[in-house]
GROMACS .gro file of N, CA and C in nm:
model
  540
    1UNK      N    1   0.080  -2.178  -0.048
    1UNK     CA    2  -0.040  -2.162  -0.123
    1UNK      C    3  -0.068  -2.007  -0.146
    2UNK      N    4  -0.053  -1.924  -0.044
    2UNK     CA    5  -0.106  -1.789  -0.057
    2UNK      C    6  -0.005  -1.711  -0.148
    3UNK      N    7   0.120  -1.747  -0.146
    3UNK     CA    8   0.224  -1.691  -0.231
    3UNK      C    9   0.190  -1.728  -0.381
    4UNK      N   10   0.143  -1.858  -0.412
    4UNK     CA   11   0.100  -1.895  -0.535
    4UNK      C   12  -0.024  -1.805  -0.587
    5UNK      N   13  -0.126  -1.798  -0.493
    5UNK     CA   14  -0.236  -1.715  -0.524
    5UNK      C   15  -0.194  -1.577  -0.558
    6UNK      N   16  -0.115  -1.518  -0.470
    6UNK     CA   17  -0.077  -1.378  -0.495
    6UNK      C   18  -0.006  -1.366  -0.646
    7UNK      N   19   0.090  -1.462  -0.661
    7UNK     CA   20   0.159  -1.463  -0.794
    7UNK      C   21   0.068  -1.473  -0.908
    8UNK      N   22  -0.027  -1.560  -0.898
    8UNK     CA   23  -0.134  -1.583  -1.002
    8UNK      C   24  -0.211  -1.455  -1.026
    9UNK      N   25  -0.247  -1.380  -0.913
    9UNK     CA   26  -0.316  -1.262  -0.932
    9UNK      C   27  -0.238  -1.148  -0.999
   10UNK      N   28  -0.113  -1.138  -0.965
   10UNK     CA   29  -0.035  -1.047  -1.020
   10UNK      C   30  -0.006  -1.069  -1.164
   11UNK      N   31   0.015  -1.193  -1.219
   11UNK     CA   32   0.033  -1.247  -1.352
   11UNK      C   33  -0.089  -1.185  -1.435
   12UNK      N   34  -0.207  -1.198  -1.383
   12UNK     CA   35  -0.319  -1.159  -1.454
   12UNK      C   36  -0.352  -1.014  -1.459
   13UNK      N   37  -0.257  -0.927  -1.397
   13UNK     CA   38  -0.276  -0.798  -1.401
   13UNK      C   39  -0.259  -0.724  -1.537
   14UNK      N   40  -0.326  -0.610  -1.537
   14UNK     CA   41  -0.322  -0.532  -1.665
   14UNK      C   42  -0.462  -0.453  -1.676
   15UNK      N   43  -0.464  -0.343  -1.747
   15UNK     CA   44  -0.592  -0.273  -1.742
   15UNK      C   45  -0.569  -0.137  -1.756
   16UNK      N   46  -0.675  -0.058  -1.747
   16UNK     CA   47  -0.673   0.093  -1.764
   16UNK      C   48  -0.619   0.157  -1.649
   17UNK      N   49  -0.595   0.288  -1.656
   17UNK     CA   50  -0.553   0.358  -1.549
   17UNK      C   51  -0.670   0.372  -1.442
   18UNK      N   52  -0.628   0.396  -1.315
   18UNK     CA   53  -0.721   0.387  -1.212
   18UNK      C   54  -0.841   0.480  -1.211
   19UNK      N   55  -0.946   0.432  -1.165
   19UNK     CA   56  -1.061   0.511  -1.127
   19UNK      C   57  -1.080   0.472  -0.975
   20UNK      N   58  -1.001   0.554  -0.895
   20UNK     CA   59  -0.993   0.520  -0.759
   20UNK      C   60  -1.127   0.545  -0.692
   21UNK      N   61  -1.201   0.431  -0.642
   21UNK     CA   62  -1.324   0.421  -0.595
   21UNK      C   63  -1.325   0.437  -0.440
   22UNK      N   64  -1.212   0.407  -0.369
   22UNK     CA   65  -1.210   0.402  -0.226
   22UNK      C   66  -1.265   0.266  -0.174
   23UNK      N   67  -1.295   0.279  -0.039
   23UNK     CA   68  -1.336   0.137   0.030
   23UNK      C   69  -1.469   0.073  -0.014
   24UNK      N   70  -1.545   0.145  -0.101
   24UNK     CA   71  -1.670   0.101  -0.146
   24UNK      C   72  -1.789   0.166  -0.096
   25UNK      N   73  -1.777   0.188   0.037
   25UNK     CA   74  -1.889   0.256   0.111
   25UNK      C   75  -1.854   0.415   0.121
   26UNK      N   76  -1.921   0.495   0.052
   26UNK     CA   77  -1.884   0.634   0.063
   26UNK      C   78  -1.892   0.694   0.202
   27UNK      N   79  -1.955   0.637   0.281
   27UNK     CA   80  -1.966   0.684   0.429
   27UNK      C   81  -1.862   0.608   0.526
   28UNK      N   82  -1.772   0.538   0.455
   28UNK     CA   83  -1.669   0.474   0.534
   28UNK      C   84  -1.589   0.565   0.633
   29UNK      N   85  -1.583   0.533   0.750
   29UNK     CA   86  -1.511   0.614   0.846
   29UNK      C   87  -1.358   0.582   0.844
   30UNK      N   88  -1.275   0.681   0.787
   30UNK     CA   89  -1.144   0.668   0.768
   30UNK      C   90  -1.070   0.630   0.908
   31UNK      N   91  -1.121   0.668   1.021
   31UNK     CA   92  -1.065   0.643   1.155
   31UNK      C   93  -1.053   0.496   1.171
   32UNK      N   94  -1.117   0.407   1.096
   32UNK     CA   95  -1.108   0.262   1.120
   32UNK      C   96  -0.981   0.212   1.063
   33UNK      N   97  -0.890   0.284   0.997
   33UNK     CA   98  -0.755   0.248   0.951
   33UNK      C   99  -0.653   0.270   1.052
   34UNK      N  100  -0.692   0.345   1.161
   34UNK     CA  101  -0.591   0.373   1.248
   34UNK      C  102  -0.552   0.237   1.331
   35UNK      N  103  -0.433   0.231   1.365
   35UNK     CA  104  -0.381   0.114   1.442
   35UNK      C  105  -0.255   0.069   1.403
   36UNK      N  106  -0.227  -0.064   1.449
   36UNK     CA  107  -0.085  -0.132   1.416
   36UNK      C  108  -0.109  -0.215   1.301
   37UNK      N  109  -0.018  -0.202   1.197
   37UNK     CA  110  -0.024  -0.276   1.078
   37UNK      C  111   0.121  -0.321   1.053
   38UNK      N  112   0.125  -0.398   0.946
   38UNK     CA  113   0.254  -0.452   0.894
   38UNK      C  114   0.241  -0.465   0.753
   39UNK      N  115   0.345  -0.439   0.685
   39UNK     CA  116   0.351  -0.451   0.533
   39UNK      C  117   0.352  -0.595   0.498
   40UNK      N  118   0.273  -0.643   0.403
   40UNK     CA  119   0.266  -0.780   0.358
   40UNK      C  120   0.312  -0.795   0.210
   41UNK      N  121   0.248  -0.714   0.124
   41UNK     CA  122   0.277  -0.728  -0.018
   41UNK      C  123   0.284  -0.596  -0.094
   42UNK      N  124   0.360  -0.579  -0.194
   42UNK     CA  125   0.361  -0.458  -0.280
   42UNK      C  126   0.354  -0.506  -0.425
   43UNK      N  127   0.301  -0.426  -0.503
   43UNK     CA  128   0.294  -0.434  -0.652
   43UNK      C  129   0.318  -0.296  -0.709
   44UNK      N  130   0.390  -0.296  -0.821
   44UNK     CA  131   0.431  -0.172  -0.889
   44UNK      C  132   0.445  -0.194  -1.029
   45UNK      N  133   0.435  -0.078  -1.115
   45UNK     CA  134   0.443  -0.076  -1.258
   45UNK      C  135   0.594  -0.061  -1.273
   46UNK      N  136   0.675  -0.028  -1.170
   46UNK     CA  137   0.817  -0.028  -1.178
   46UNK      C  138   0.877  -0.109  -1.052
   47UNK      N  139   0.903  -0.249  -1.091
   47UNK     CA  140   0.939  -0.326  -0.977
   47UNK      C  141   1.071  -0.282  -0.908
   48UNK      N  142   1.157  -0.212  -0.978
   48UNK     CA  143   1.287  -0.159  -0.919
   48UNK      C  144   1.260  -0.078  -0.795
   49UNK      N  145   1.139  -0.006  -0.785
   49UNK     CA  146   1.115   0.083  -0.666
   49UNK      C  147   1.072   0.002  -0.550
   50UNK      N  148   1.042  -0.125  -0.562
   50UNK     CA  149   0.994  -0.205  -0.451
   50UNK      C  150   1.103  -0.311  -0.411
   51UNK      N  151   1.209  -0.306  -0.485
   51UNK     CA  152   1.325  -0.399  -0.455
   51UNK      C  153   1.381  -0.368  -0.319
   52UNK      N  154   1.453  -0.464  -0.265
   52UNK     CA  155   1.512  -0.442  -0.126
   52UNK      C  156   1.601  -0.322  -0.124
   53UNK      N  157   1.585  -0.236  -0.014
   53UNK     CA  158   1.665  -0.131   0.015
   53UNK      C  159   1.641  -0.002  -0.078
   54UNK      N  160   1.508   0.014  -0.120
   54UNK     CA  161   1.469   0.115  -0.207
   54UNK      C  162   1.368   0.209  -0.120
   55UNK      N  163   1.331   0.316  -0.189
   55UNK     CA  164   1.242   0.427  -0.129
   55UNK      C  165   1.106   0.350  -0.072
   56UNK      N  166   1.058   0.275  -0.146
   56UNK     CA  167   0.924   0.218  -0.111
   56UNK      C  168   0.935   0.095  -0.020
   57UNK      N  169   1.051   0.053   0.007
   57UNK     CA  170   1.068  -0.074   0.086
   57UNK      C  171   1.082  -0.021   0.241
   58UNK      N  172   0.968  -0.037   0.307
   58UNK     CA  173   0.967   0.002   0.451
   58UNK      C  174   0.885  -0.093   0.539
   59UNK      N  175   0.887  -0.088   0.661
   59UNK     CA  176   0.815  -0.180   0.741
   59UNK      C  177   0.717  -0.090   0.821
   60UNK      N  178   0.598  -0.089   0.786
   60UNK     CA  179   0.484   0.003   0.845
   60UNK      C  180   0.472  -0.051   0.999
   61UNK      N  181   0.453   0.048   1.083
   61UNK     CA  182   0.436   0.015   1.227
   61UNK      C  183   0.285   0.058   1.273
   62UNK      N  184   0.246   0.178   1.238
   62UNK     CA  185   0.131   0.221   1.282
   62UNK      C  186   0.067   0.338   1.191
   63UNK      N  187  -0.055   0.345   1.191
   63UNK     CA  188  -0.132   0.454   1.111
   63UNK      C  189  -0.216   0.521   1.213
   64UNK      N  190  -0.185   0.655   1.211
   64UNK     CA  191  -0.279   0.737   1.303
   64UNK      C  192  -0.364   0.836   1.208
   65UNK      N  193  -0.486   0.847   1.260
   65UNK     CA  194  -0.584   0.931   1.161
   65UNK      C  195  -0.602   1.069   1.243
   66UNK      N  196  -0.593   1.183   1.185
   66UNK     CA  197  -0.636   1.297   1.234
   66UNK      C  198  -0.743   1.352   1.136
   67UNK      N  199  -0.821   1.475   1.179
   67UNK     CA  200  -0.919   1.516   1.098
   67UNK      C  201  -0.861   1.584   0.956
   68UNK      N  202  -0.739   1.613   0.949
   68UNK     CA  203  -0.674   1.667   0.826
   68UNK      C  204  -0.581   1.569   0.748
   69UNK      N  205  -0.541   1.451   0.819
   69UNK     CA  206  -0.429   1.375   0.770
   69UNK      C  207  -0.430   1.221   0.810
   70UNK      N  208  -0.354   1.154   0.746
   70UNK     CA  209  -0.317   1.024   0.785
   70UNK      C  210  -0.157   1.029   0.822
   71UNK      N  211  -0.122   0.971   0.932
   71UNK     CA  212   0.023   0.983   0.968
   71UNK      C  213   0.065   0.835   0.974
   72UNK      N  214   0.172   0.811   0.878
   72UNK     CA  215   0.227   0.669   0.872
   72UNK      C  216   0.349   0.664   0.954
   73UNK      N  217   0.368   0.579   1.051
   73UNK     CA  218   0.471   0.556   1.138
   73UNK      C  219   0.544   0.419   1.080
   74UNK      N  220   0.658   0.432   1.035
   74UNK     CA  221   0.720   0.306   0.979
   74UNK      C  222   0.882   0.315   0.993
   75UNK      N  223   0.945   0.203   0.974
   75UNK     CA  224   1.085   0.180   0.984
   75UNK      C  225   1.145   0.156   0.856
   76UNK      N  226   1.257   0.203   0.813
   76UNK     CA  227   1.319   0.175   0.691
   76UNK      C  228   1.467   0.141   0.731
   77UNK      N  229   1.521   0.056   0.643
   77UNK     CA  230   1.658   0.020   0.667
   77UNK      C  231   1.755   0.127   0.609
   78UNK      N  232   1.833   0.181   0.687
   78UNK     CA  233   1.940   0.281   0.639
   78UNK      C  234   2.074   0.213   0.680
   79UNK      N  235   2.157   0.179   0.591
   79UNK     CA  236   2.293   0.125   0.617
   79UNK      C  237   2.279   0.005   0.721
   80UNK      N  238   2.171  -0.076   0.706
   80UNK     CA  239   2.159  -0.206   0.774
   80UNK      C  240   2.089  -0.181   0.909
   81UNK      N  241   2.055  -0.055   0.938
   81UNK     CA  242   1.987  -0.036   1.074
   81UNK      C  243   1.835   0.017   1.047
   82UNK      N  244   1.756  -0.020   1.135
   82UNK     CA  245   1.606   0.018   1.128
   82UNK      C  246   1.592   0.160   1.184
   83UNK      N  247   1.549   0.246   1.101
   83UNK     CA  248   1.533   0.390   1.134
   83UNK      C  249   1.387   0.427   1.136
   84UNK      N  250   1.340   0.477   1.263
   84UNK     CA  251   1.199   0.520   1.265
   84UNK      C  252   1.169   0.652   1.185
   85UNK      N  253   1.062   0.646   1.111
   85UNK     CA  254   1.035   0.765   1.027
   85UNK      C  255   0.879   0.777   1.035
   86UNK      N  256   0.846   0.908   1.016
   86UNK     CA  257   0.701   0.937   1.026
   86UNK      C  258   0.665   1.023   0.888
   87UNK      N  259   0.565   0.982   0.818
   87UNK     CA  260   0.524   1.054   0.704
   87UNK      C  261   0.373   1.106   0.723
   88UNK      N  262   0.348   1.231   0.680
   88UNK     CA  263   0.211   1.272   0.693
   88UNK      C  264   0.143   1.290   0.555
   89UNK      N  265   0.030   1.217   0.533
   89UNK     CA  266  -0.045   1.228   0.413
   89UNK      C  267  -0.168   1.330   0.440
   90UNK      N  268  -0.163   1.446   0.369
   90UNK     CA  269  -0.284   1.545   0.390
   90UNK      C  270  -0.404   1.508   0.317
   91UNK      N  271  -0.515   1.523   0.370
   91UNK     CA  272  -0.646   1.497   0.293
   91UNK      C  273  -0.648   1.605   0.192
   92UNK      N  274  -0.710   1.564   0.067
   92UNK     CA  275  -0.746   1.662  -0.028
   92UNK      C  276  -0.905   1.670  -0.028
   93UNK      N  277  -0.951   1.747  -0.124
   93UNK     CA  278  -1.101   1.768  -0.125
   93UNK      C  279  -1.178   1.645  -0.178
   94UNK      N  280  -1.105   1.543  -0.232
   94UNK     CA  281  -1.164   1.415  -0.278
   94UNK      C  282  -1.149   1.330  -0.169
   95UNK      N  283  -1.262   1.255  -0.143
   95UNK     CA  284  -1.256   1.156  -0.045
   95UNK      C  285  -1.162   1.041  -0.068
   96UNK      N  286  -1.111   0.994   0.030
   96UNK     CA  287  -1.005   0.888   0.029
   96UNK      C  288  -0.882   0.913  -0.045
   97UNK      N  289  -0.859   1.046  -0.076
   97UNK     CA  290  -0.734   1.085  -0.142
   97UNK      C  291  -0.645   1.174  -0.060
   98UNK      N  292  -0.508   1.162  -0.065
   98UNK     CA  293  -0.427   1.219   0.028
   98UNK      C  294  -0.304   1.262  -0.063
   99UNK      N  295  -0.227   1.370  -0.024
   99UNK     CA  296  -0.108   1.409  -0.094
   99UNK      C  297   0.003   1.408   0.015
  100UNK      N  298   0.124   1.376  -0.029
  100UNK     CA  299   0.231   1.379   0.062
  100UNK      C  300   0.368   1.421  -0.010
  101UNK      N  301   0.441   1.490   0.049
  101UNK     CA  302   0.576   1.530  -0.011
  101UNK      C  303   0.692   1.450   0.072
  102UNK      N  304   0.720   1.323   0.010
  102UNK     CA  305   0.818   1.247   0.064
  102UNK      C  306   0.887   1.173  -0.058
  103UNK      N  307   1.018   1.204  -0.076
  103UNK     CA  308   1.083   1.162  -0.197
  103UNK      C  309   1.006   1.207  -0.315
  104UNK      N  310   0.963   1.323  -0.328
  104UNK     CA  311   0.884   1.375  -0.435
  104UNK      C  312   0.744   1.381  -0.398
  105UNK      N  313   0.659   1.447  -0.488
  105UNK     CA  314   0.522   1.453  -0.458
  105UNK      C  315   0.449   1.331  -0.492
  106UNK      N  316   0.364   1.284  -0.402
  106UNK     CA  317   0.297   1.165  -0.416
  106UNK      C  318   0.145   1.187  -0.391
  107UNK      N  319   0.049   1.116  -0.465
  107UNK     CA  320  -0.095   1.118  -0.424
  107UNK      C  321  -0.122   0.982  -0.390
  108UNK      N  322  -0.182   0.971  -0.269
  108UNK     CA  323  -0.214   0.832  -0.204
  108UNK      C  324  -0.362   0.823  -0.198
  109UNK      N  325  -0.411   0.704  -0.243
  109UNK     CA  326  -0.552   0.658  -0.231
  109UNK      C  327  -0.569   0.549  -0.145
  110UNK      N  328  -0.667   0.568  -0.049
  110UNK     CA  329  -0.727   0.453   0.027
  110UNK      C  330  -0.806   0.375  -0.058
  111UNK      N  331  -0.770   0.256  -0.079
  111UNK     CA  332  -0.852   0.170  -0.187
  111UNK      C  333  -0.948   0.072  -0.124
  112UNK      N  334  -0.896  -0.034  -0.052
  112UNK     CA  335  -0.975  -0.129   0.007
  112UNK      C  336  -0.946  -0.141   0.158
  113UNK      N  337  -1.045  -0.174   0.235
  113UNK     CA  338  -1.026  -0.180   0.375
  113UNK      C  339  -1.119  -0.295   0.428
  114UNK      N  340  -1.065  -0.389   0.516
  114UNK     CA  341  -1.135  -0.459   0.600
  114UNK      C  342  -1.067  -0.447   0.733
  115UNK      N  343  -1.127  -0.347   0.807
  115UNK     CA  344  -1.046  -0.297   0.935
  115UNK      C  345  -1.000  -0.397   1.025
  116UNK      N  346  -1.045  -0.513   1.038
  116UNK     CA  347  -0.990  -0.610   1.130
  116UNK      C  348  -0.886  -0.707   1.060
  117UNK      N  349  -0.864  -0.678   0.931
  117UNK     CA  350  -0.774  -0.765   0.861
  117UNK      C  351  -0.662  -0.708   0.766
  118UNK      N  352  -0.714  -0.616   0.669
  118UNK     CA  353  -0.622  -0.568   0.587
  118UNK      C  354  -0.661  -0.420   0.535
  119UNK      N  355  -0.571  -0.342   0.495
  119UNK     CA  356  -0.597  -0.207   0.426
  119UNK      C  357  -0.498  -0.205   0.297
  120UNK      N  358  -0.548  -0.157   0.187
  120UNK     CA  359  -0.478  -0.142   0.068
  120UNK      C  360  -0.469   0.006   0.025
  121UNK      N  361  -0.349   0.061   0.001
  121UNK     CA  362  -0.326   0.190  -0.039
  121UNK      C  363  -0.263   0.181  -0.173
  122UNK      N  364  -0.289   0.287  -0.255
  122UNK     CA  365  -0.228   0.306  -0.395
  122UNK      C  366  -0.163   0.439  -0.390
  123UNK      N  367  -0.032   0.442  -0.428
  123UNK     CA  368   0.044   0.571  -0.431
  123UNK      C  369   0.093   0.593  -0.584
  124UNK      N  370   0.062   0.721  -0.621
  124UNK     CA  371   0.099   0.760  -0.757
  124UNK      C  372   0.213   0.867  -0.744
  125UNK      N  373   0.322   0.860  -0.805
  125UNK     CA  374   0.425   0.961  -0.806
  125UNK      C  375   0.466   0.987  -0.942
  126UNK      N  376   0.498   1.116  -0.955
  126UNK     CA  377   0.563   1.163  -1.082
  126UNK      C  378   0.705   1.207  -1.067
  127UNK      N  379   0.801   1.146  -1.150
  127UNK     CA  380   0.940   1.182  -1.146
  127UNK      C  381   0.996   1.187  -1.284
  128UNK      N  382   1.044   1.293  -1.321
  128UNK     CA  383   1.119   1.315  -1.463
  128UNK      C  384   1.002   1.278  -1.559
  129UNK      N  385   0.884   1.320  -1.546
  129UNK     CA  386   0.781   1.310  -1.632
  129UNK      C  387   0.721   1.159  -1.657
  130UNK      N  388   0.771   1.068  -1.555
  130UNK     CA  389   0.719   0.922  -1.559
  130UNK      C  390   0.640   0.904  -1.423
  131UNK      N  391   0.526   0.843  -1.447
  131UNK     CA  392   0.446   0.806  -1.336
  131UNK      C  393   0.475   0.669  -1.279
  132UNK      N  394   0.487   0.657  -1.150
  132UNK     CA  395   0.506   0.525  -1.086
  132UNK      C  396   0.387   0.504  -0.993
  133UNK      N  397   0.339   0.390  -1.004
  133UNK     CA  398   0.219   0.337  -0.929
  133UNK      C  399   0.269   0.223  -0.831
  134UNK      N  400   0.243   0.238  -0.705
  134UNK     CA  401   0.273   0.136  -0.609
  134UNK      C  402   0.148   0.108  -0.526
  135UNK      N  403   0.125  -0.024  -0.529
  135UNK     CA  404  -0.003  -0.078  -0.441
  135UNK      C  405   0.054  -0.149  -0.326
  136UNK      N  406   0.007  -0.113  -0.211
  136UNK     CA  407   0.060  -0.174  -0.094
  136UNK      C  408  -0.053  -0.236   0.004
  137UNK      N  409  -0.028  -0.361   0.035
  137UNK     CA  410  -0.122  -0.438   0.125
  137UNK      C  411  -0.063  -0.431   0.266
  138UNK      N  412  -0.142  -0.386   0.359
  138UNK     CA  413  -0.102  -0.396   0.502
  138UNK      C  414  -0.202  -0.489   0.578
  139UNK      N  415  -0.135  -0.561   0.657
  139UNK     CA  416  -0.212  -0.657   0.753
  139UNK      C  417  -0.224  -0.614   0.884
  140UNK      N  418  -0.340  -0.634   0.955
  140UNK     CA  419  -0.354  -0.586   1.094
  140UNK      C  420  -0.273  -0.677   1.175
  141UNK      N  421  -0.194  -0.616   1.276
  141UNK     CA  422  -0.111  -0.696   1.362
  141UNK      C  423  -0.203  -0.773   1.455
  142UNK      N  424  -0.323  -0.736   1.502
  142UNK     CA  425  -0.403  -0.807   1.577
  142UNK      C  426  -0.474  -0.933   1.518
  143UNK      N  427  -0.458  -0.937   1.389
  143UNK     CA  428  -0.528  -1.057   1.319
  143UNK      C  429  -0.481  -1.186   1.365
  144UNK      N  430  -0.358  -1.195   1.417
  144UNK     CA  431  -0.313  -1.314   1.484
  144UNK      C  432  -0.245  -1.408   1.402
  145UNK      N  433  -0.240  -1.392   1.282
  145UNK     CA  434  -0.168  -1.492   1.183
  145UNK      C  435  -0.117  -1.413   1.075
  146UNK      N  436  -0.025  -1.469   1.003
  146UNK     CA  437   0.044  -1.402   0.886
  146UNK      C  438  -0.016  -1.439   0.748
  147UNK      N  439  -0.102  -1.540   0.756
  147UNK     CA  440  -0.148  -1.586   0.618
  147UNK      C  441  -0.242  -1.476   0.547
  148UNK      N  442  -0.229  -1.470   0.428
  148UNK     CA  443  -0.311  -1.385   0.345
  148UNK      C  444  -0.432  -1.451   0.308
  149UNK      N  445  -0.545  -1.385   0.349
  149UNK     CA  446  -0.679  -1.440   0.301
  149UNK      C  447  -0.712  -1.424   0.155
  150UNK      N  448  -0.787  -1.508   0.108
  150UNK     CA  449  -0.826  -1.499  -0.034
  150UNK      C  450  -0.887  -1.349  -0.055
  151UNK      N  451  -0.963  -1.308   0.031
  151UNK     CA  452  -1.024  -1.174   0.009
  151UNK      C  453  -0.916  -1.054  -0.006
  152UNK      N  454  -0.807  -1.058   0.075
  152UNK     CA  455  -0.712  -0.967   0.068
  152UNK      C  456  -0.635  -0.972  -0.052
  153UNK      N  457  -0.613  -1.092  -0.110
  153UNK     CA  458  -0.538  -1.126  -0.226
  153UNK      C  459  -0.612  -1.073  -0.346
  154UNK      N  460  -0.733  -1.100  -0.348
  154UNK     CA  461  -0.817  -1.055  -0.458
  154UNK      C  462  -0.830  -0.908  -0.464
  155UNK      N  463  -0.846  -0.846  -0.342
  155UNK     CA  464  -0.847  -0.696  -0.331
  155UNK      C  465  -0.710  -0.640  -0.395
  156UNK      N  466  -0.605  -0.702  -0.362
  156UNK     CA  467  -0.466  -0.638  -0.403
  156UNK      C  468  -0.460  -0.664  -0.554
  157UNK      N  469  -0.500  -0.784  -0.601
  157UNK     CA  470  -0.492  -0.806  -0.749
  157UNK      C  471  -0.585  -0.721  -0.820
  158UNK      N  472  -0.703  -0.692  -0.779
  158UNK     CA  473  -0.804  -0.600  -0.832
  158UNK      C  474  -0.758  -0.452  -0.843
  159UNK      N  475  -0.694  -0.413  -0.721
  159UNK     CA  476  -0.653  -0.275  -0.723
  159UNK      C  477  -0.523  -0.253  -0.805
  160UNK      N  478  -0.438  -0.367  -0.802
  160UNK     CA  479  -0.333  -0.353  -0.887
  160UNK      C  480  -0.365  -0.330  -1.044
  161UNK      N  481  -0.461  -0.417  -1.079
  161UNK     CA  482  -0.510  -0.428  -1.208
  161UNK      C  483  -0.565  -0.282  -1.260
  162UNK      N  484  -0.647  -0.241  -1.167
  162UNK     CA  485  -0.718  -0.107  -1.200
  162UNK      C  486  -0.638   0.015  -1.198
  163UNK      N  487  -0.524   0.003  -1.139
  163UNK     CA  488  -0.428   0.117  -1.128
  163UNK      C  489  -0.322   0.116  -1.234
  164UNK      N  490  -0.326   0.024  -1.332
  164UNK     CA  491  -0.234   0.024  -1.436
  164UNK      C  492  -0.106  -0.051  -1.426
  165UNK      N  493  -0.098  -0.142  -1.314
  165UNK     CA  494   0.019  -0.231  -1.315
  165UNK      C  495   0.011  -0.332  -1.396
  166UNK      N  496   0.103  -0.317  -1.509
  166UNK     CA  497   0.084  -0.424  -1.609
  166UNK      C  498   0.162  -0.561  -1.583
  167UNK      N  499   0.121  -0.654  -1.644
  167UNK     CA  500   0.177  -0.795  -1.597
  167UNK      C  501   0.313  -0.808  -1.627
  168UNK      N  502   0.370  -0.741  -1.726
  168UNK     CA  503   0.520  -0.749  -1.761
  168UNK      C  504   0.603  -0.664  -1.660
  169UNK      N  505   0.538  -0.575  -1.585
  169UNK     CA  506   0.604  -0.475  -1.502
  169UNK      C  507   0.563  -0.503  -1.354
  170UNK      N  508   0.517  -0.616  -1.318
  170UNK     CA  509   0.472  -0.634  -1.179
  170UNK      C  510   0.599  -0.661  -1.085
  171UNK      N  511   0.576  -0.651  -0.968
  171UNK     CA  512   0.670  -0.684  -0.864
  171UNK      C  513   0.602  -0.697  -0.734
  172UNK      N  514   0.644  -0.796  -0.646
  172UNK     CA  515   0.588  -0.829  -0.531
  172UNK      C  516   0.701  -0.853  -0.424
  173UNK      N  517   0.669  -0.803  -0.308
  173UNK     CA  518   0.757  -0.837  -0.199
  173UNK      C  519   0.693  -0.870  -0.071
  174UNK      N  520   0.708  -0.982  -0.020
  174UNK     CA  521   0.646  -1.031   0.093
  174UNK      C  522   0.730  -0.996   0.213
  175UNK      N  523   0.676  -0.969   0.333
  175UNK     CA  524   0.736  -0.940   0.450
  175UNK      C  525   0.703  -1.060   0.542
  176UNK      N  526   0.782  -1.081   0.655
  176UNK     CA  527   0.764  -1.182   0.738
  176UNK      C  528   0.660  -1.157   0.858
  177UNK      N  529   0.647  -1.026   0.872
  177UNK     CA  530   0.551  -0.986   0.982
  177UNK      C  531   0.580  -0.849   1.038
  178UNK      N  532   0.527  -0.823   1.162
  178UNK     CA  533   0.558  -0.697   1.215
  178UNK      C  534   0.704  -0.657   1.217
  179UNK      N  535   0.732  -0.539   1.280
  179UNK     CA  536   0.865  -0.473   1.269
  179UNK      C  537   0.976  -0.588   1.310
  180UNK      N  538   1.086  -0.578   1.225
  180UNK     CA  539   1.190  -0.660   1.262
  180UNK      C  540   1.256  -0.636   1.387
   0.00000   0.00000   0.00000
């Protein structure tokens, strides 16, 4: 049922380029996103970037928060093996916005957060004059179950829509859970 809801949400996508608003509360404490998470769903205006064994296909393990950055600890498959990787996203002057140099320059936005359940990030990258947008939904490992709640699906659909992921260019990839 959740997969059907997610598919329906992604089908309805479309809209203007993002006005990244962040988690809603301007006083939101970014430290609340620290912890163990796992990748649940991805949406992109370029589905080829979230296909199996691509740059954006990774298994999140943990997010650490420092005063200057977010550190993403994840595993990606390289030649069939899970390889641990760490990526640091540096804070910018804008609240909930970060930059990272990983496979090119990316701007990452913290979009929606329910600290005990899910977090949504939106990444924008420019390559060869073309912008790629990837919206990622992470689920809290401590949540105890793998089902996607309606709230997290709506948040993913809304974020995807407002970041320019068009319905004809959507893509989604579901993961089974925490690290393989």
